[in-house]
Amino acid sequence: MKEDLNPFVISQLQFDRAADHLKLDAGLRNVLRRPKRSLIVSIPVRMDDGSVHVFEGYRVQHNIARGPAKGGIRYHPNVSLDEVKALAAWMAWKTAVVNIPFGGGKGGVICDTRKMSRSELERMTRRFFFEILPIIGPDRDIPAPDMYTNAQTMAWMMDTYSMTVGYSSLGVVTGKPVSLGGSEGRNEATARGCLFTIQEACRVKRMPLKGAKVAIQGFGNAGSIAARLLHQVGAKIIAVSDTRGGVVNPRGLDPIKAIRHKERSGSVVGLPGTSRIRNEELLELKCEILVPAALENVITAQNAANIKARIIAEAANGPVTPMADEILTRKGVFLLPDILANAGGVTVSYFEWVQDLQSFFWEEHEVNAKLEKVMKRAFREVHETSLKYRVHMRTAASILAIGRVADATIVRGLFP
Ligand code: NAD
């Protein structure tokens, strides 16, 4: 049977599995399984050569029953409305897994940032944000960075919003530079949260993290910092990769050197002391822990049987398909699902938003300590749910999250 790799179809399939366990009634299911609001915008931008290019962008709010929508904005040539809809749904479940008072949203623009100048990027970012402004705001929907967007992108968005409303609004986006109301620890938060869940998984599986071999696909914000933090606690990073390919050294490589090499040359490929491998080969390496930290659908029915890792921590959103999930479960792989494993980012985004609203900022050790508490509690609750319902960790995380959103929806009642 051929697998449907449409991310929105996949997110609905995952939803249905959890809804069956929760025995949600048909009406509530229909409310929760589709986005509340989807906005499609055209973004005309004057390019450096004087021509005008019209980009297409999206902002989707999946559910706001538990609080304002929250979720990143992605710039990538393959962005589609269905991808953004799936990512928005995952955000709604993610904020509920870690039990922070947000709903779920996501945005994206179809573009290739590697072919754009900084000023073109700034003009596109500002016009995109202006176009989605009617549904954005610190009490409505608070964007954050995702693939190929960063703290600078967030600063332009914050400025665009502030110029429009006539005052400086710090709480409208998170993942901002620390000099502009950003939070200490936000840049590392996704990877740090992922580390905490890996530590808990190792405890449950009685597997030492010290000396464990780790392979990481994707070497951006999530992947490169995960490599650094895992290395710091004694794990052995044996392989890393980016769009241009991967590098491997079974005896371990130094992530700091890999980060410097990528800064200089644009890729991890060519890192001294390593051999080159393809991205697909990296996933199948003999290792204890595999961290997909790039794109969706990289572990599918095609390659799941070849995976040798004992723990998979999904730093990326949607890297494993439902058919692959079943194969991995049969193989005994312990999978930390995206809505748990990468929830550290949105958790510290929540801390950033709280600090912005109070204009009172915390030190990094406070942020990290609070993050650790949230992530370890979420892991415990997901693990307990998995034992109670006898399901794998992904379905357990969905049951926990969708149950919370369903409760909020029921108690609020149907308007009008
Ligand atoms: P990023 O733009 O910083 O980095 C992306 C990395 O992936 C780059 O190193 C790029 O070279 C690599 N990459 C792209 N296509 C690839 C491919 N086909 N094969 C291998 N590598 C490839 O993005 P990021 O913020 O690190 O996001 C990565 C993933 O983590 C995404 O799925 C994102 O949704 C998820 N995530 C990020 C955050 C966050 O706070 N940044 C939070 C939660 C989830």
Short mmCIF file of C-alpha atoms and ligand atoms in Angstrom, two decimals:
data_model
loop_
_atom_site.label_atom_id
_atom_site.label_comp_id
_atom_site.label_asym_id
_atom_site.label_seq_id
_atom_site.Cartn_x
_atom_site.Cartn_y
_atom_site.Cartn_z
CA MET A 1 0.00 0.00 0.00
CA LYS A 2 1.36 3.42 -0.94
CA GLU A 3 1.65 5.86 1.95
CA ASP A 4 -0.04 9.25 1.75
CA LEU A 5 2.70 11.72 2.71
CA ASN A 6 0.46 14.80 2.84
CA PRO A 7 1.28 16.19 6.34
CA PHE A 8 -2.29 17.32 6.96
CA VAL A 9 -3.66 13.86 6.12
CA ILE A 10 -1.05 12.42 8.50
CA SER A 11 -1.96 14.86 11.30
CA GLN A 12 -5.65 13.95 10.93
CA LEU A 13 -4.84 10.25 11.02
CA GLN A 14 -2.90 10.76 14.25
CA PHE A 15 -5.81 12.81 15.59
CA ASP A 16 -8.33 10.07 14.77
CA ARG A 17 -6.25 7.43 16.57
CA ALA A 18 -6.22 9.51 19.75
CA ALA A 19 -9.88 10.53 19.40
CA ASP A 20 -10.85 6.84 19.19
CA HIS A 21 -9.09 6.12 22.48
CA LEU A 22 -10.75 9.18 24.07
CA LYS A 23 -14.12 8.11 22.62
CA LEU A 24 -14.78 11.72 21.50
CA ASP A 25 -18.25 12.23 20.05
CA ALA A 26 -18.61 13.03 16.33
CA GLY A 27 -19.44 16.73 16.82
CA LEU A 28 -16.40 17.44 18.99
CA ARG A 29 -14.16 15.48 16.62
CA ASN A 30 -15.27 17.66 13.73
CA VAL A 31 -14.50 20.80 15.68
CA LEU A 32 -11.03 19.67 16.76
CA ARG A 33 -9.75 17.95 13.63
CA ARG A 34 -9.89 20.98 11.29
CA PRO A 35 -8.30 24.45 11.51
CA LYS A 36 -10.32 27.27 13.03
CA ARG A 37 -8.98 29.84 10.57
CA SER A 38 -6.70 29.79 7.48
CA LEU A 39 -5.47 32.98 5.85
CA ILE A 40 -3.79 32.98 2.39
CA VAL A 41 -1.99 36.17 1.38
CA SER A 42 -0.16 37.48 -1.68
CA ILE A 43 3.04 39.34 -0.83
CA PRO A 44 4.27 41.73 -3.54
CA VAL A 45 7.95 42.54 -3.03
CA ARG A 46 10.26 44.83 -4.97
CA MET A 47 13.38 42.78 -5.66
CA ASP A 48 16.88 44.28 -5.79
CA ASP A 49 16.87 44.28 -9.61
CA GLY A 50 13.76 46.49 -9.65
CA SER A 51 11.29 43.74 -10.61
CA VAL A 52 8.24 42.87 -8.48
CA HIS A 53 7.83 39.30 -7.25
CA VAL A 54 4.59 38.14 -5.63
CA PHE A 55 5.16 35.48 -2.94
CA GLU A 56 2.38 33.40 -1.40
CA GLY A 57 2.10 33.13 2.39
CA TYR A 58 -0.16 31.48 4.97
CA ARG A 59 -1.17 31.81 8.60
CA VAL A 60 -3.33 29.07 10.07
CA GLN A 61 -4.86 28.98 13.55
CA HIS A 62 -5.85 25.44 14.37
CA ASN A 63 -7.41 25.92 17.79
CA ILE A 64 -7.50 28.72 20.37
CA ALA A 65 -9.71 27.13 23.05
CA ARG A 66 -6.90 27.20 25.66
CA GLY A 67 -5.38 30.60 24.77
CA PRO A 68 -3.96 32.66 21.89
CA ALA A 69 -2.61 30.82 18.85
CA LYS A 70 1.13 30.15 18.99
CA GLY A 71 3.51 28.79 16.39
CA GLY A 72 6.41 29.47 14.09
CA ILE A 73 6.73 30.92 10.61
CA ARG A 74 8.62 28.90 8.01
CA TYR A 75 10.30 30.16 4.85
CA HIS A 76 10.87 27.29 2.38
CA PRO A 77 10.25 26.54 -1.31
CA ASN A 78 8.11 23.51 -0.38
CA VAL A 79 5.75 25.31 2.02
CA SER A 80 2.10 24.53 1.22
CA LEU A 81 -1.23 25.29 2.86
CA ASP A 82 -1.60 21.63 3.87
CA GLU A 83 1.86 21.62 5.46
CA VAL A 84 1.03 24.77 7.46
CA LYS A 85 -2.34 23.29 8.48
CA ALA A 86 -0.61 20.16 9.80
CA LEU A 87 2.03 22.18 11.63
CA ALA A 88 -0.70 24.38 13.18
CA ALA A 89 -2.55 21.29 14.45
CA TRP A 90 0.67 19.86 15.91
CA MET A 91 1.22 23.21 17.67
CA ALA A 92 -2.24 23.03 19.26
CA TRP A 93 -1.42 19.56 20.62
CA LYS A 94 2.14 20.56 21.57
CA THR A 95 1.09 23.50 23.77
CA ALA A 96 -1.40 21.17 25.44
CA VAL A 97 1.20 18.40 26.02
CA VAL A 98 3.39 20.82 27.97
CA ASN A 99 0.24 22.42 29.43
CA ILE A 100 0.94 26.07 28.63
CA PRO A 101 -2.01 28.43 28.04
CA PHE A 102 -1.80 28.67 24.25
CA GLY A 103 -3.61 27.31 21.24
CA GLY A 104 -1.84 26.32 18.04
CA GLY A 105 -1.00 28.21 14.86
CA LYS A 106 1.63 28.20 12.14
CA GLY A 107 2.69 30.29 9.18
CA GLY A 108 4.79 29.98 6.09
CA VAL A 109 5.92 31.69 2.93
CA ILE A 110 6.89 29.88 -0.28
CA CYS A 111 10.37 31.25 -0.96
CA ASP A 112 14.02 30.24 -1.17
CA THR A 113 15.89 32.43 1.33
CA ARG A 114 19.24 31.22 0.00
CA LYS A 115 18.51 33.03 -3.27
CA MET A 116 17.37 36.30 -1.62
CA SER A 117 19.36 39.28 -0.37
CA ARG A 118 18.96 40.53 3.19
CA SER A 119 17.01 43.57 2.05
CA GLU A 120 14.67 41.45 -0.10
CA LEU A 121 14.09 39.21 2.92
CA GLU A 122 13.35 42.21 5.12
CA ARG A 123 10.84 43.67 2.63
CA MET A 124 9.14 40.29 2.17
CA THR A 125 8.98 39.71 5.93
CA ARG A 126 7.48 43.13 6.66
CA ARG A 127 4.87 42.92 3.90
CA PHE A 128 3.93 39.34 4.87
CA PHE A 129 3.49 40.34 8.49
CA PHE A 130 1.45 43.37 7.51
CA GLU A 131 -0.83 41.16 5.39
CA ILE A 132 -1.51 38.73 8.26
CA LEU A 133 -1.75 41.51 10.87
CA PRO A 134 -5.58 41.41 11.17
CA ILE A 135 -5.33 38.05 12.94
CA ILE A 136 -2.05 38.66 14.85
CA GLY A 137 -1.45 40.23 18.28
CA PRO A 138 -0.17 39.43 21.78
CA ASP A 139 -3.66 38.26 22.78
CA ARG A 140 -4.57 36.67 19.42
CA ASP A 141 -1.70 34.89 17.77
CA ILE A 142 2.00 35.08 18.58
CA PRO A 143 4.41 33.85 15.85
CA ALA A 144 7.97 32.57 16.39
CA PRO A 145 10.88 31.33 14.24
CA ASP A 146 10.88 28.06 12.34
CA MET A 147 12.91 26.80 9.38
CA TYR A 148 14.90 29.58 7.69
CA THR A 149 13.55 32.31 9.98
CA ASN A 150 15.44 33.56 13.04
CA ALA A 151 15.71 36.28 15.71
CA GLN A 152 16.29 38.95 13.05
CA THR A 153 13.11 37.92 11.21
CA MET A 154 11.21 38.22 14.50
CA ALA A 155 12.68 41.70 15.13
CA TRP A 156 11.38 42.90 11.71
CA MET A 157 7.96 41.43 12.48
CA MET A 158 7.84 43.04 15.92
CA ASP A 159 8.80 46.38 14.37
CA THR A 160 6.19 46.09 11.61
CA TYR A 161 3.44 45.39 14.14
CA SER A 162 4.65 48.16 16.49
CA MET A 163 4.79 50.74 13.68
CA THR A 164 1.23 49.84 12.67
CA VAL A 165 -0.35 50.03 16.13
CA GLY A 166 1.71 53.08 17.15
CA TYR A 167 3.51 51.71 20.22
CA SER A 168 6.24 49.14 20.88
CA SER A 169 4.68 45.73 21.40
CA LEU A 170 7.18 43.18 22.68
CA GLY A 171 4.70 40.34 23.18
CA VAL A 172 3.58 40.04 19.53
CA VAL A 173 6.29 37.56 18.52
CA THR A 174 8.75 35.37 20.42
CA GLY A 175 12.24 34.19 19.55
CA LYS A 176 13.30 37.85 19.35
CA PRO A 177 16.85 39.04 20.02
CA VAL A 178 17.53 39.38 23.77
CA SER A 179 18.15 43.11 23.19
CA LEU A 180 14.52 43.42 22.05
CA GLY A 181 12.56 41.57 24.71
CA GLY A 182 13.78 38.12 23.76
CA SER A 183 14.32 35.55 26.50
CA GLU A 184 17.62 34.22 27.72
CA GLY A 185 17.76 30.55 26.75
CA ARG A 186 15.22 30.76 23.88
CA ASN A 187 17.79 30.10 21.17
CA GLU A 188 18.81 26.79 22.80
CA ALA A 189 15.35 25.92 24.15
CA THR A 190 14.18 23.46 21.47
CA ALA A 191 17.41 21.48 21.70
CA ARG A 192 17.58 21.72 25.51
CA GLY A 193 14.00 20.48 25.84
CA CYS A 194 14.85 17.64 23.48
CA LEU A 195 17.85 16.76 25.68
CA PHE A 196 15.65 16.60 28.80
CA THR A 197 13.25 14.17 27.09
CA ILE A 198 16.18 12.05 25.86
CA GLN A 199 17.54 11.91 29.43
CA GLU A 200 14.14 10.73 30.68
CA ALA A 201 13.87 8.15 27.87
CA CYS A 202 17.32 6.79 28.75
CA ARG A 203 16.23 6.50 32.38
CA VAL A 204 13.08 4.56 31.43
CA LYS A 205 15.00 2.34 29.00
CA ARG A 206 17.87 1.93 31.53
CA MET A 207 20.32 3.03 28.88
CA PRO A 208 23.33 5.22 29.75
CA LEU A 209 23.40 8.48 27.80
CA LYS A 210 27.11 8.85 28.50
CA GLY A 211 28.92 7.23 25.59
CA ALA A 212 25.69 6.62 23.63
CA LYS A 213 26.17 7.03 19.87
CA VAL A 214 23.98 9.76 18.39
CA ALA A 215 23.21 10.62 14.74
CA ILE A 216 21.56 13.97 13.96
CA GLN A 217 19.89 14.93 10.67
CA GLY A 218 19.72 18.70 10.09
CA PHE A 219 22.23 21.14 11.52
CA GLY A 220 20.30 24.37 12.10
CA ASN A 221 18.87 25.79 15.32
CA ALA A 222 17.46 22.49 16.59
CA GLY A 223 20.08 20.05 15.25
CA SER A 224 23.35 21.88 15.84
CA ILE A 225 22.47 22.91 19.39
CA ALA A 226 21.19 19.41 20.20
CA ALA A 227 24.58 18.11 19.03
CA ARG A 228 26.39 20.57 21.29
CA LEU A 229 24.25 19.87 24.38
CA LEU A 230 24.30 16.07 23.94
CA HIS A 231 28.09 16.20 23.52
CA GLN A 232 28.32 18.25 26.74
CA VAL A 233 26.57 15.51 28.74
CA GLY A 234 28.91 12.84 27.37
CA ALA A 235 27.01 11.38 24.41
CA LYS A 236 29.07 10.58 21.31
CA ILE A 237 27.91 12.46 18.21
CA ILE A 238 28.87 10.15 15.33
CA ALA A 239 27.09 11.82 12.41
CA VAL A 240 25.49 15.14 11.43
CA SER A 241 24.07 16.46 8.16
CA ASP A 242 22.49 19.38 6.33
CA THR A 243 21.01 19.99 2.86
CA ARG A 244 24.33 19.28 1.16
CA GLY A 245 24.81 15.87 2.82
CA GLY A 246 26.22 14.31 5.97
CA VAL A 247 29.47 13.40 7.67
CA VAL A 248 30.27 10.44 9.91
CA ASN A 249 32.98 9.35 12.31
CA PRO A 250 32.04 6.23 14.31
CA ARG A 251 34.52 7.26 17.02
CA GLY A 252 32.72 10.60 17.50
CA LEU A 253 33.06 14.14 16.19
CA ASP A 254 33.29 17.52 17.89
CA PRO A 255 30.04 19.48 17.31
CA ILE A 256 31.72 22.82 18.04
CA LYS A 257 34.18 22.16 15.21
CA ALA A 258 31.25 21.13 12.98
CA ILE A 259 29.41 24.39 13.81
CA ARG A 260 32.53 26.44 13.00
CA HIS A 261 33.11 24.47 9.79
CA LYS A 262 29.50 25.12 8.69
CA GLU A 263 29.82 28.83 9.52
CA ARG A 264 32.93 29.06 7.34
CA SER A 265 31.98 26.81 4.42
CA GLY A 266 28.15 26.78 4.51
CA SER A 267 27.95 23.03 5.23
CA VAL A 268 29.12 20.31 7.61
CA VAL A 269 30.34 18.40 4.56
CA GLY A 270 34.14 18.32 4.43
CA LEU A 271 34.62 18.47 8.22
CA PRO A 272 38.19 17.17 8.79
CA GLY A 273 38.36 13.67 10.28
CA THR A 274 35.00 12.53 8.91
CA SER A 275 33.75 10.65 5.86
CA ARG A 276 30.88 11.78 3.70
CA ILE A 277 27.49 10.04 3.76
CA ARG A 278 24.10 10.71 2.25
CA ASN A 279 21.22 11.96 4.41
CA GLU A 280 19.37 8.67 3.89
CA GLU A 281 22.41 6.69 5.07
CA LEU A 282 22.68 8.77 8.24
CA LEU A 283 19.22 7.66 9.34
CA GLU A 284 20.19 4.00 9.06
CA LEU A 285 23.52 4.23 10.90
CA LYS A 286 24.21 1.93 13.85
CA CYS A 287 23.62 4.20 16.83
CA GLU A 288 21.69 4.33 20.10
CA ILE A 289 19.91 7.66 19.51
CA LEU A 290 18.68 9.20 16.26
CA VAL A 291 17.60 12.86 16.17
CA PRO A 292 15.80 13.94 12.98
CA ALA A 293 16.06 17.75 13.10
CA ALA A 294 15.27 18.85 9.54
CA LEU A 295 12.11 18.09 7.57
CA GLU A 296 8.93 16.02 7.54
CA ASN A 297 8.57 12.44 6.24
CA VAL A 298 12.18 11.32 6.38
CA ILE A 299 11.39 7.99 8.09
CA THR A 300 8.69 6.21 6.11
CA ALA A 301 7.48 2.67 5.38
CA GLN A 302 10.40 2.49 2.91
CA ASN A 303 13.25 2.82 5.41
CA ALA A 304 11.76 2.29 8.91
CA ALA A 305 12.78 -1.38 8.99
CA ASN A 306 16.43 -0.34 8.46
CA ILE A 307 16.58 2.03 11.42
CA LYS A 308 18.99 0.74 14.06
CA ALA A 309 18.61 3.40 16.78
CA ARG A 310 16.94 2.41 20.07
CA ILE A 311 15.60 5.90 20.76
CA ILE A 312 14.35 8.41 18.18
CA ALA A 313 13.89 11.99 19.39
CA GLU A 314 11.88 14.07 16.93
CA ALA A 315 13.45 17.53 17.10
CA ALA A 316 11.82 18.19 13.71
CA ASN A 317 8.06 18.27 13.21
CA GLY A 318 6.56 15.25 11.48
CA PRO A 319 9.74 13.36 10.50
CA VAL A 320 8.15 9.89 10.98
CA THR A 321 5.07 8.74 9.05
CA PRO A 322 2.23 6.69 10.63
CA MET A 323 3.24 3.50 8.77
CA ALA A 324 6.83 3.97 9.93
CA ASP A 325 5.50 4.45 13.49
CA GLU A 326 3.99 0.98 13.43
CA ILE A 327 7.16 -0.63 12.05
CA LEU A 328 9.34 1.13 14.64
CA THR A 329 7.01 0.12 17.48
CA ARG A 330 7.23 -3.54 16.38
CA LYS A 331 11.02 -3.22 16.36
CA GLY A 332 10.90 -1.93 19.95
CA VAL A 333 12.20 1.55 19.13
CA PHE A 334 11.31 4.10 21.82
CA LEU A 335 10.07 7.18 19.97
CA LEU A 336 9.88 10.63 21.52
CA PRO A 337 7.21 12.33 19.38
CA ASP A 338 7.65 15.86 18.03
CA ILE A 339 4.83 17.33 20.12
CA LEU A 340 6.81 16.30 23.20
CA ALA A 341 10.46 16.19 22.09
CA ASN A 342 10.62 19.64 20.47
CA ALA A 343 8.16 21.41 22.81
CA GLY A 344 11.04 23.15 24.61
CA GLY A 345 10.97 25.88 21.96
CA VAL A 346 7.36 26.86 22.50
CA THR A 347 7.74 26.49 26.27
CA VAL A 348 10.48 29.11 26.42
CA SER A 349 8.50 31.18 23.90
CA TYR A 350 5.75 31.13 26.52
CA PHE A 351 8.28 32.29 29.15
CA GLU A 352 9.38 35.05 26.75
CA TRP A 353 5.79 36.23 26.24
CA VAL A 354 5.18 36.26 30.04
CA GLN A 355 8.38 38.27 30.57
CA ASP A 356 7.41 40.72 27.80
CA LEU A 357 3.92 41.27 29.22
CA GLN A 358 5.36 41.91 32.69
CA SER A 359 8.46 43.80 31.44
CA PHE A 360 10.37 41.75 33.98
CA PHE A 361 13.17 39.52 32.71
CA TRP A 362 14.62 36.32 34.11
CA GLU A 363 18.16 34.99 34.15
CA GLU A 364 19.15 32.07 31.95
CA HIS A 365 19.49 29.58 34.82
CA GLU A 366 15.89 30.39 35.92
CA VAL A 367 14.62 29.85 32.36
CA ASN A 368 16.47 26.53 32.04
CA ALA A 369 15.30 25.30 35.45
CA LYS A 370 11.66 26.12 34.63
CA LEU A 371 12.03 24.47 31.22
CA GLU A 372 13.44 21.31 32.81
CA LYS A 373 10.47 21.10 35.17
CA VAL A 374 7.94 21.51 32.36
CA MET A 375 9.64 19.00 30.02
CA LYS A 376 10.13 16.33 32.68
CA ARG A 377 6.53 16.66 33.86
CA ALA A 378 5.29 16.41 30.26
CA PHE A 379 7.45 13.32 29.66
CA ARG A 380 6.12 11.68 32.83
CA GLU A 381 2.50 12.42 31.90
CA VAL A 382 2.92 11.14 28.34
CA HIS A 383 4.70 8.01 29.56
CA GLU A 384 1.98 7.32 32.14
CA THR A 385 -0.67 7.78 29.43
CA SER A 386 1.21 5.33 27.19
CA LEU A 387 1.18 2.69 29.95
CA LYS A 388 -2.48 3.35 30.82
CA TYR A 389 -3.78 3.08 27.24
CA ARG A 390 -1.10 0.56 26.10
CA VAL A 391 -0.12 2.75 23.14
CA HIS A 392 3.17 4.10 21.81
CA MET A 393 4.43 7.50 22.94
CA ARG A 394 3.07 9.41 19.91
CA THR A 395 -0.50 8.26 20.42
CA ALA A 396 -0.08 8.78 24.18
CA ALA A 397 1.03 12.39 23.65
CA SER A 398 -1.93 12.96 21.32
CA ILE A 399 -4.37 11.43 23.81
CA LEU A 400 -3.05 13.64 26.63
CA ALA A 401 -3.09 16.80 24.47
CA ILE A 402 -6.36 16.29 22.62
CA GLY A 403 -8.04 15.35 25.90
CA ARG A 404 -6.96 18.71 27.37
CA VAL A 405 -8.15 20.71 24.35
CA ALA A 406 -11.42 18.74 24.30
CA ASP A 407 -12.00 19.50 28.00
CA ALA A 408 -11.43 23.23 27.42
CA THR A 409 -13.77 23.19 24.42
CA ILE A 410 -16.53 21.39 26.31
CA VAL A 411 -16.36 23.61 29.37
CA ARG A 412 -16.41 26.79 27.23
CA GLY A 413 -19.45 25.54 25.31
CA LEU A 414 -20.45 26.19 21.72
CA PHE A 415 -20.91 29.86 20.73
CA PRO A 416 -23.53 31.36 20.36
P1 NAD B 1 16.85 25.83 10.68
O1 NAD B 1 16.46 26.58 9.48
O2 NAD B 1 17.63 26.51 11.74
O3 NAD B 1 17.71 24.54 10.23
C1 NAD B 1 17.27 23.60 9.34
C2 NAD B 1 18.42 22.63 9.07
O4 NAD B 1 17.95 21.52 8.33
C3 NAD B 1 19.56 23.25 8.24
O5 NAD B 1 20.79 22.82 8.79
C4 NAD B 1 19.37 22.63 6.87
O6 NAD B 1 20.58 22.52 6.16
C5 NAD B 1 18.83 21.28 7.24
N1 NAD B 1 18.08 20.66 6.17
C6 NAD B 1 17.13 21.19 5.37
N2 NAD B 1 16.70 20.27 4.49
C7 NAD B 1 17.37 19.14 4.76
C8 NAD B 1 17.38 17.85 4.20
N3 NAD B 1 16.59 17.55 3.17
N4 NAD B 1 18.23 16.93 4.73
C9 NAD B 1 19.01 17.24 5.77
N5 NAD B 1 19.06 18.45 6.34
C10 NAD B 1 18.26 19.38 5.82
O7 NAD B 1 15.52 25.17 11.24
P2 NAD B 1 15.19 24.71 12.73
O8 NAD B 1 14.55 25.82 13.44
O9 NAD B 1 16.37 24.00 13.31
O10 NAD B 1 14.03 23.65 12.42
C11 NAD B 1 14.31 22.29 12.11
C12 NAD B 1 13.10 21.45 12.48
O11 NAD B 1 12.83 21.63 13.86
C13 NAD B 1 11.79 21.83 11.75
O12 NAD B 1 11.04 20.67 11.55
C14 NAD B 1 11.11 22.73 12.75
O13 NAD B 1 9.72 22.78 12.54
C15 NAD B 1 11.49 22.04 14.03
N6 NAD B 1 11.34 22.88 15.22
C16 NAD B 1 12.08 24.01 15.39
C17 NAD B 1 11.90 24.79 16.53
C18 NAD B 1 12.70 26.03 16.81
O14 NAD B 1 12.52 26.61 17.88
N7 NAD B 1 13.61 26.44 15.92
C19 NAD B 1 10.95 24.41 17.48
C20 NAD B 1 10.22 23.25 17.30
C21 NAD B 1 10.43 22.49 16.15
#
